[in-house]
Coordinates of C-alpha atoms and ligand atoms in Angstrom, one line a residue:
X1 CA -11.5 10.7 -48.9
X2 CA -15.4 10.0 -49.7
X3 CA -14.6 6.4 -49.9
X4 CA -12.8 6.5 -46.7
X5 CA -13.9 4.6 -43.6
X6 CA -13.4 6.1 -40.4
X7 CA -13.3 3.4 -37.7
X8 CA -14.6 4.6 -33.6
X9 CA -14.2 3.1 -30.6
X10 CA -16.8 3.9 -28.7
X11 CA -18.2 3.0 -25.1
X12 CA -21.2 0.5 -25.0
X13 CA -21.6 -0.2 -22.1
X14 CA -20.3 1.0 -18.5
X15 CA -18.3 -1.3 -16.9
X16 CA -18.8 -3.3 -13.5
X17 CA -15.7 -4.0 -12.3
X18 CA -13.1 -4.8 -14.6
X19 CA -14.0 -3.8 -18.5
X20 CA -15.2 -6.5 -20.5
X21 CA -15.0 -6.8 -24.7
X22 CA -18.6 -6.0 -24.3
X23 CA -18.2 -2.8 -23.1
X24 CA -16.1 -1.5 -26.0
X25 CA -18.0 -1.3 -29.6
X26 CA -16.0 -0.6 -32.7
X27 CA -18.0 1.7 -35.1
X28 CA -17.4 2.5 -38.8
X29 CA -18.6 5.9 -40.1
X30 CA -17.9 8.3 -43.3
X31 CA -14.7 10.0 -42.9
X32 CA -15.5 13.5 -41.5
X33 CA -15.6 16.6 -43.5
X34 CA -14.1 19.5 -42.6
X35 CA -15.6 23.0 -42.5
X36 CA -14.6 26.5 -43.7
X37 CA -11.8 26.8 -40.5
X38 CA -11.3 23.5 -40.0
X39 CA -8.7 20.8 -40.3
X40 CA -9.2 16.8 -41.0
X41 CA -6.6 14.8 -39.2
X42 CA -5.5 11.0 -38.8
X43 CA -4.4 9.7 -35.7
X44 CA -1.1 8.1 -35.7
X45 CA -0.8 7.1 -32.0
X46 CA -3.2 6.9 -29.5
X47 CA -2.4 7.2 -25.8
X48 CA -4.3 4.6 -23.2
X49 CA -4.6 5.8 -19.8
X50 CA -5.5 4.4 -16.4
X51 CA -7.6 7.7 -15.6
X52 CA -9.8 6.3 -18.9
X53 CA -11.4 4.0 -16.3
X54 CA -12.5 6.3 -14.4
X55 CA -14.2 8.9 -17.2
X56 CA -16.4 5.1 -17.7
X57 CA -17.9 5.4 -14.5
X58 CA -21.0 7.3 -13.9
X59 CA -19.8 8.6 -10.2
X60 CA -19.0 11.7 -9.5
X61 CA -15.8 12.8 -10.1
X62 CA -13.3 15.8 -10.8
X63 CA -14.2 15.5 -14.8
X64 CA -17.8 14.8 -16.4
X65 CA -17.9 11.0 -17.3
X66 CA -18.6 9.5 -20.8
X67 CA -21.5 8.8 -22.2
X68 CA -22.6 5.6 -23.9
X69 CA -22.6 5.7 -27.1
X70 CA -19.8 8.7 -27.0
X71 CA -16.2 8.0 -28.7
X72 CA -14.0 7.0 -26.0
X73 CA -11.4 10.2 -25.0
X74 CA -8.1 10.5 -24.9
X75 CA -5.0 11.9 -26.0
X76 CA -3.5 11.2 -29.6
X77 CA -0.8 12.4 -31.9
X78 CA -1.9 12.6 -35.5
X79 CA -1.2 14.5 -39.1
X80 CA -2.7 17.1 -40.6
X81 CA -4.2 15.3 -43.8
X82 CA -5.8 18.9 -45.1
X83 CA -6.3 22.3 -43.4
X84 CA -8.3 26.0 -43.5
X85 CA -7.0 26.6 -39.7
X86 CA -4.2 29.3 -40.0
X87 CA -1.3 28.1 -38.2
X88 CA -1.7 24.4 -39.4
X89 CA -0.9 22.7 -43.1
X90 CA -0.9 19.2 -44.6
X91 CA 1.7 17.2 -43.1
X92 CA 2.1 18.8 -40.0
X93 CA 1.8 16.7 -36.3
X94 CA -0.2 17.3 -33.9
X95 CA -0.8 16.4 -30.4
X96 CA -5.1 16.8 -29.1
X97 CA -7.6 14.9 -27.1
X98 CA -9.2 13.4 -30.2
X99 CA -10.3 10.4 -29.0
X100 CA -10.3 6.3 -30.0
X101 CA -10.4 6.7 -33.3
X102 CA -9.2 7.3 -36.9
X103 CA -10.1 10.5 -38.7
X104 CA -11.4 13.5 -36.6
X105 CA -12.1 17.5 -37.6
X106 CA -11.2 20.2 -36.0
X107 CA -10.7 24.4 -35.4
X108 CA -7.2 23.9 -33.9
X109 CA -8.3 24.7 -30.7
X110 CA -6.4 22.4 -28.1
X111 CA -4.3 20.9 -30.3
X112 CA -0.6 21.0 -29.7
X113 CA 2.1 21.2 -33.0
X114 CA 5.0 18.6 -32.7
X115 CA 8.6 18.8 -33.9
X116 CA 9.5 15.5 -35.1
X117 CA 13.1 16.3 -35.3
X118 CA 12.7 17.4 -31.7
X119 CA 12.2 14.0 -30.0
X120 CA 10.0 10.7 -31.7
X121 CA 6.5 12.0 -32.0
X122 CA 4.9 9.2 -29.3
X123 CA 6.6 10.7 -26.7
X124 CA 4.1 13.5 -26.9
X125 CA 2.0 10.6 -24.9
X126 CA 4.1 9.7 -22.2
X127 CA 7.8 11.1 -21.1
X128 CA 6.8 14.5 -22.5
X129 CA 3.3 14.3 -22.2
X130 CA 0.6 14.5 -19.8
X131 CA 2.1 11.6 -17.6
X132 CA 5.3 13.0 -18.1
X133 CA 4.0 16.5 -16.8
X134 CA 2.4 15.0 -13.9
X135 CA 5.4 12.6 -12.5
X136 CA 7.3 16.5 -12.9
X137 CA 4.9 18.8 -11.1
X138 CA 3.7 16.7 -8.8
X139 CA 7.4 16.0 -7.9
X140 CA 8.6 19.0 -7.4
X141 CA 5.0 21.0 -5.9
X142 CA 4.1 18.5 -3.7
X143 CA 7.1 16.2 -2.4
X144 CA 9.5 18.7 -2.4
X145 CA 11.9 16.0 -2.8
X146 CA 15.5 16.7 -1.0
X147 CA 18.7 14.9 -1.4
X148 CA 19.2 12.2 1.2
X149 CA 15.8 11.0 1.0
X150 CA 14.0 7.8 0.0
X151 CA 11.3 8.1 -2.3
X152 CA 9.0 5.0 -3.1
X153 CA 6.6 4.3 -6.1
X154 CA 5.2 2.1 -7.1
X155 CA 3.9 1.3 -10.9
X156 CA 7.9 2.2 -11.4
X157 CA 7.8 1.2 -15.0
X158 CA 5.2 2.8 -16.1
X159 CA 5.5 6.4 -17.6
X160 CA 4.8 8.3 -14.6
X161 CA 6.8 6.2 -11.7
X162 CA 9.6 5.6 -13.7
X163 CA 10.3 9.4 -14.6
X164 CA 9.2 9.9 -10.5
X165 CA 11.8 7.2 -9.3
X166 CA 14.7 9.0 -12.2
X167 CA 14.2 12.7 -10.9
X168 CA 14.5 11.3 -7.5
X169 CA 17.8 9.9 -8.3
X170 CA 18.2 13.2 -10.4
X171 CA 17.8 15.2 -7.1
X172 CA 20.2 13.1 -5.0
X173 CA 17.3 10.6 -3.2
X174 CA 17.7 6.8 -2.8
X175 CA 14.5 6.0 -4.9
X176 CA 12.8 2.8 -4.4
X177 CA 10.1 1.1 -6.8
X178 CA 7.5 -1.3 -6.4
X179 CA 6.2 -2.9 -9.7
X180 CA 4.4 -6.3 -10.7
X181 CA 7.0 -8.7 -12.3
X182 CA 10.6 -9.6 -11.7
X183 CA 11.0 -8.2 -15.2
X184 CA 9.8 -5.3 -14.5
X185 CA 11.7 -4.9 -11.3
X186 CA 15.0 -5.7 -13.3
X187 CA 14.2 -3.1 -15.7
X188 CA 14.0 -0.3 -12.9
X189 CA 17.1 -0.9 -10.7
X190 CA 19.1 -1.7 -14.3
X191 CA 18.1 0.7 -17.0
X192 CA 15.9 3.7 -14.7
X193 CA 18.6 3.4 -11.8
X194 CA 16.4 2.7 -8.6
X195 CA 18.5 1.8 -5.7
X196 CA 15.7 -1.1 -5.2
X197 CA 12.8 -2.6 -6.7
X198 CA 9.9 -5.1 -5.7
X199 CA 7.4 -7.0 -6.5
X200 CA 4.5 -6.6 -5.1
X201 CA 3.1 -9.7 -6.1
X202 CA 5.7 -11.9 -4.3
X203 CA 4.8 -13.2 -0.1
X204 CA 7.0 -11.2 1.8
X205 CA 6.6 -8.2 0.2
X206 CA 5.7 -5.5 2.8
X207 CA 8.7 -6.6 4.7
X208 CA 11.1 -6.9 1.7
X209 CA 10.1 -2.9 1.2
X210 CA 11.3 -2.4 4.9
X211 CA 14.3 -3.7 4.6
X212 CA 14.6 -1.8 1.3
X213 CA 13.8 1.4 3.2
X214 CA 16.8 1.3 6.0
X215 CA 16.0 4.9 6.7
X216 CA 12.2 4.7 6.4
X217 CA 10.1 6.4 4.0
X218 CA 10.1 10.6 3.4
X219 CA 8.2 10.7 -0.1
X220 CA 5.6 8.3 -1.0
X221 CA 4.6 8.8 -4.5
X222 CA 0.9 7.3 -4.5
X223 CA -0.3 5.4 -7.7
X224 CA -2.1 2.5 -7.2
X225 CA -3.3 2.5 -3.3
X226 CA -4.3 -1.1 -1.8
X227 CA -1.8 -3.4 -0.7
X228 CA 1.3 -1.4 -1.4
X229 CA -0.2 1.6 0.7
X230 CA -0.4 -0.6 3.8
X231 CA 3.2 -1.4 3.3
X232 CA 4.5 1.9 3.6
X233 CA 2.4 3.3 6.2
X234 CA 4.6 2.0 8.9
X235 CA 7.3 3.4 6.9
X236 CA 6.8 7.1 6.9
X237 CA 9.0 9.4 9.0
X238 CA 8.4 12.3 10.7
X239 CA 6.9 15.4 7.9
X240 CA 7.0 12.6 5.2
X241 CA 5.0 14.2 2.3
X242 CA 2.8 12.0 0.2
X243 CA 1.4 13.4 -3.4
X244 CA -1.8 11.4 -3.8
X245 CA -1.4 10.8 -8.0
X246 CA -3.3 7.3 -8.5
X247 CA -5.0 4.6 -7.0
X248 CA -5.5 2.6 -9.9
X249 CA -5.6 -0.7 -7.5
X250 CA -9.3 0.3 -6.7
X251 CA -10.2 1.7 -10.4
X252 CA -12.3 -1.9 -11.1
X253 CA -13.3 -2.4 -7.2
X254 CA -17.0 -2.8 -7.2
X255 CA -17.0 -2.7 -3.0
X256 CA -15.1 -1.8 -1.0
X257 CA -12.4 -4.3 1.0
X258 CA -13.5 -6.5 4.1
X259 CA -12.2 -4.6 7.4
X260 CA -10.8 -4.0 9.8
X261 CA -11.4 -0.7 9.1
X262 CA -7.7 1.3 8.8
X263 CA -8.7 5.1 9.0
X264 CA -7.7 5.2 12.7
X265 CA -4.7 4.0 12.2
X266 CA -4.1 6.0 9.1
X267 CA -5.2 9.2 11.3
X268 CA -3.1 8.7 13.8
X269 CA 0.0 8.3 11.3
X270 CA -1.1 11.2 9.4
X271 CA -0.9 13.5 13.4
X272 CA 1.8 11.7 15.1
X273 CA 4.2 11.7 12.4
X274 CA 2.9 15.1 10.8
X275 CA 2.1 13.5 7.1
X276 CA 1.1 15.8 4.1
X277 CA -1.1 14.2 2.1
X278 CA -2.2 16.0 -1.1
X279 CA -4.4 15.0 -3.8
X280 CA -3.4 16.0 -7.3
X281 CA -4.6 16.6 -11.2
X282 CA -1.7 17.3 -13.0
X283 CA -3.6 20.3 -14.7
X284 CA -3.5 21.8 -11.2
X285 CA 0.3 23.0 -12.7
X286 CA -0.7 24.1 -16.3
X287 CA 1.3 27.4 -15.9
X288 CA 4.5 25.0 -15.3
X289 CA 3.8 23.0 -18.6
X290 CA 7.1 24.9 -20.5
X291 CA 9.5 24.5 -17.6
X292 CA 8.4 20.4 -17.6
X293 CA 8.8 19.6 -21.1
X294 CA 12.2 22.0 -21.1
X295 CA 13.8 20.5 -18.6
X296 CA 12.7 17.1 -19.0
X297 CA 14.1 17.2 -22.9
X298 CA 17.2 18.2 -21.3
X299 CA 17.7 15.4 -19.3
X300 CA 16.6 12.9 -22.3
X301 CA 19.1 14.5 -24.2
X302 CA 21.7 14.4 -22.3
X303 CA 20.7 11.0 -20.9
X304 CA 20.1 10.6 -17.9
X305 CA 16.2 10.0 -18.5
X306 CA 15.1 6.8 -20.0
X307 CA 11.9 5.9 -21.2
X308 CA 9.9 2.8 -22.5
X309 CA 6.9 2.4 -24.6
X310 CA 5.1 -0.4 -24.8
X311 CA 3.1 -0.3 -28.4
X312 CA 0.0 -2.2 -29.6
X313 CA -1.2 -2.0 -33.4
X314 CA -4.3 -1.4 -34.9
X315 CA -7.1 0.5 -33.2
X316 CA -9.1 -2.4 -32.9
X317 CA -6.8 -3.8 -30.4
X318 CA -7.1 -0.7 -28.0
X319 CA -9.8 -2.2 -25.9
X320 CA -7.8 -5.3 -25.3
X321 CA -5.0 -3.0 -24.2
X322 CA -6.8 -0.7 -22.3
X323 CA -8.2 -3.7 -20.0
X324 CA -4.3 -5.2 -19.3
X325 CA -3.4 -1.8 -18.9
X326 CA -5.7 -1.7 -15.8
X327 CA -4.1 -5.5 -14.8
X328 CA -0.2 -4.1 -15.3
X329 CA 0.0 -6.0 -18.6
X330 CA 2.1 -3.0 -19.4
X331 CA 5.7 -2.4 -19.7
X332 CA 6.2 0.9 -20.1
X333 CA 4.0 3.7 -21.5
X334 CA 0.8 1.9 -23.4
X335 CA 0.6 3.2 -26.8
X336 CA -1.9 2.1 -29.7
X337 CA 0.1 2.7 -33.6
X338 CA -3.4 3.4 -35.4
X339 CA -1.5 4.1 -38.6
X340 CA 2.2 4.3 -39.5
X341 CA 4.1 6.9 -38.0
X342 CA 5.2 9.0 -41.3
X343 CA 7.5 10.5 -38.9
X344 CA 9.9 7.4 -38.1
Ligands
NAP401 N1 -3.3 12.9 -11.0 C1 -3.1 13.0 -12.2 O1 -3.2 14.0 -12.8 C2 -2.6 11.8 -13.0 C3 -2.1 11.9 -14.3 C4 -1.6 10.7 -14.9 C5 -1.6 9.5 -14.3 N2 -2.1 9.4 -13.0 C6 -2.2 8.2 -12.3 O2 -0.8 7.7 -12.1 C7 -0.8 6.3 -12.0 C8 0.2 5.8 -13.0 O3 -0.2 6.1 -14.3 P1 0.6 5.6 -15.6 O4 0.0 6.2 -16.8 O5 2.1 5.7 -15.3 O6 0.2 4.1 -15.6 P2 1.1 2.7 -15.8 O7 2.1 2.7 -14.8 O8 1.5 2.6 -17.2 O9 0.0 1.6 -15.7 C9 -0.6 1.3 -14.5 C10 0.2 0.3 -13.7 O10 -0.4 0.2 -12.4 C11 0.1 -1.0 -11.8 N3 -1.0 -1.7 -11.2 C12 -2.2 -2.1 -11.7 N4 -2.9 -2.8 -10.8 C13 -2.2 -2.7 -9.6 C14 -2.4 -3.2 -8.3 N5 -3.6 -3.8 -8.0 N6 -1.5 -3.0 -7.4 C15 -0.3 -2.4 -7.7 N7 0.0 -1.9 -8.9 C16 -1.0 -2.1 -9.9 C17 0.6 -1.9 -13.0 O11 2.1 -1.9 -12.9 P3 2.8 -3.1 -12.2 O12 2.7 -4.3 -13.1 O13 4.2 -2.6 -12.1 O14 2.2 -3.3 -10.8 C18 0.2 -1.1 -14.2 O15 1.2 -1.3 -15.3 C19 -2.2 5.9 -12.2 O16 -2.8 5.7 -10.9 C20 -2.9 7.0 -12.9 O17 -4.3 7.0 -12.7 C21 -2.6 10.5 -12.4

């Protein structure tokens, strides 16, 4: 392993806006040694995430923010190359928060066995994952979704609206998505079963979502804020509930949008129609992490959950990815295969 290089992504720079190619800088190191109680691992898959934005910002924020010159963090699944953890041997995969890069160490603490015969080891990233796990609990804890209902989302392709918009359908609503192509849009109402889909890139949008929403709105699933917001707040009926997931529409705003100012009229919505509006992180449900990936497996099983991945290769590309990620280059869960998947 001596000769080994281990290559690390790591953050240069913090961004203004939009990240740049200068803000990312690809490192090479000695691959890591592990300890007496450790393990040495190789990441397989990396997950990219639109919350990875916001750990690159310096503001203040429910989780400490990067430093430069730290690898960047995130969520991977990778083998066991050689281990001194009990519990954990050569070969075996694993799912931790080990970061933009190759090799890494570690006591075993945090990181998550997989059963590849269980389900393909990427989905550890996405349906059953941590975006999987939020689309679930925030469902279930904060819309309180109820048959006879319409649901809207939008980013409906991506791993957490489209599982959002299939429970829905699961639990008997009329689910409608927003997303940022035609393609896309296709893709939701054909293979994920939304009643409608639309582009909110196209003129006409706000009203095309009306007319998609005979019955107005009960449950808007919030992902990306902005434009798509405005839309539905003349939607919502009376004691429509609204989990506040994502904005990622203002992750790379570097001011905020000319007026007029719409907190009046978002006030008065929010008392005369008696809205619930509730911020969440999805590790606000950690206890209800078994019943998610249970049930959820079930339903991919049995198939009436689809999913979509959308993989990149080679590490070095995962900066690249990362910044289309944050434009809806996407379709489907954004994955980076660092190495082959021994797995597949
Ligand atoms: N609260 C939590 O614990 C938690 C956990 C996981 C994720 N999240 C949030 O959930 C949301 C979805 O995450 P994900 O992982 O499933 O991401 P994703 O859907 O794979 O990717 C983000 C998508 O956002 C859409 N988008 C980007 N800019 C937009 C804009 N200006 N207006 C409208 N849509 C835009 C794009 O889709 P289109 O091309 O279809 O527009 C893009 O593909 C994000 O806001 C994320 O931060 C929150």
């Amino acid at each position: 392993m001596a000769d080994r290089i281990n290559r690390r992504i790591v953050m240069a720079a913090r961004p203004e806006g939009a990240p740049g190619d200068g803000d990312f800088r690809l490192e090479q190191t000695a691959v890591p040694e592990p300890g007496a109680g450790e393990m040495l691992c190789r990441t397989l898959y990396l997950s990219l995430d639109p919350y990875m934005r916001g750990r690159m910002s310096a503001a203040k924020s429910y989780a400490a923010p990067a430093e430069i010159g730290e690898v960047m963090g995130g969520g991977a699944v990778s083998e066991v190359l050689r281990s001194d953890v009990a519990g954990f041997e050569a070969g075996d995969i694993v799912c931790a928060l080990s970061g933009w890069q190759d090799y890494w160490t570690s006591d075993g603490r945090g990181a998550r066995k997989l059963d590849p015969a269980a389900a393909p080891i990427s989905t550890a990233l996405g349906v059953l994952g941590m975006p999987g796990m939020t689309a679930y609990t925030g469902l279930y804890n904060i819309g309180q979704p109820k048959a006879g209902e319409t649901l809207v989302v939008a980013a409906a392709t991506g791993p957490v609206g489209s599982l959002v918009g299939q429970i829905a359908k699961i639990e008997g609503l009329r689910a409608v998505g927003v997303a940022g192509s035609g393609e896309k849009c296709a893709y939701a109402t054909g293979e994920l079963g939304f009643d409608a889909c639309l582009n909110h890139r196209d003129a006409g949008f706000a009203d095309a979502l009306a007319e998609a929403c005979p019955d107005g709105v009960d449950i808007y699933w919030e992902n990306v804020g902005g434009a798509v917001f405005e839309a539905v707040l003349p939607l919502f009926n009376p004691f429509a509930r609204m989990p506040v997931c994502g904005l990622v529409s203002q992750y790379n705003m570097t001011e905020l949008p000319p007026g007029p100012n719409r907190i009046p009229e978002l006030m008065r919505a929010v008392l005369t129609k008696r809205l619930s509006i509730r911020g969440f992180i999805v590790w606000d449900f950690a206890d209800q992490e078994d019943e998610f990936r249970d049930t959820v497996s079930g339903w991919i099983r049995d198939g009436r959950i689809e999913y979509r991945e959308d993989i990149v290769d080679g590490l070095e590309n995962a900066p690249r990815a990362f910044q289309g990620l944050l434009e809806g280059k996407n379709f489907g869960k954004q994955i980076v295969r660092v190495a082959p998947d021994p797995t597949a």
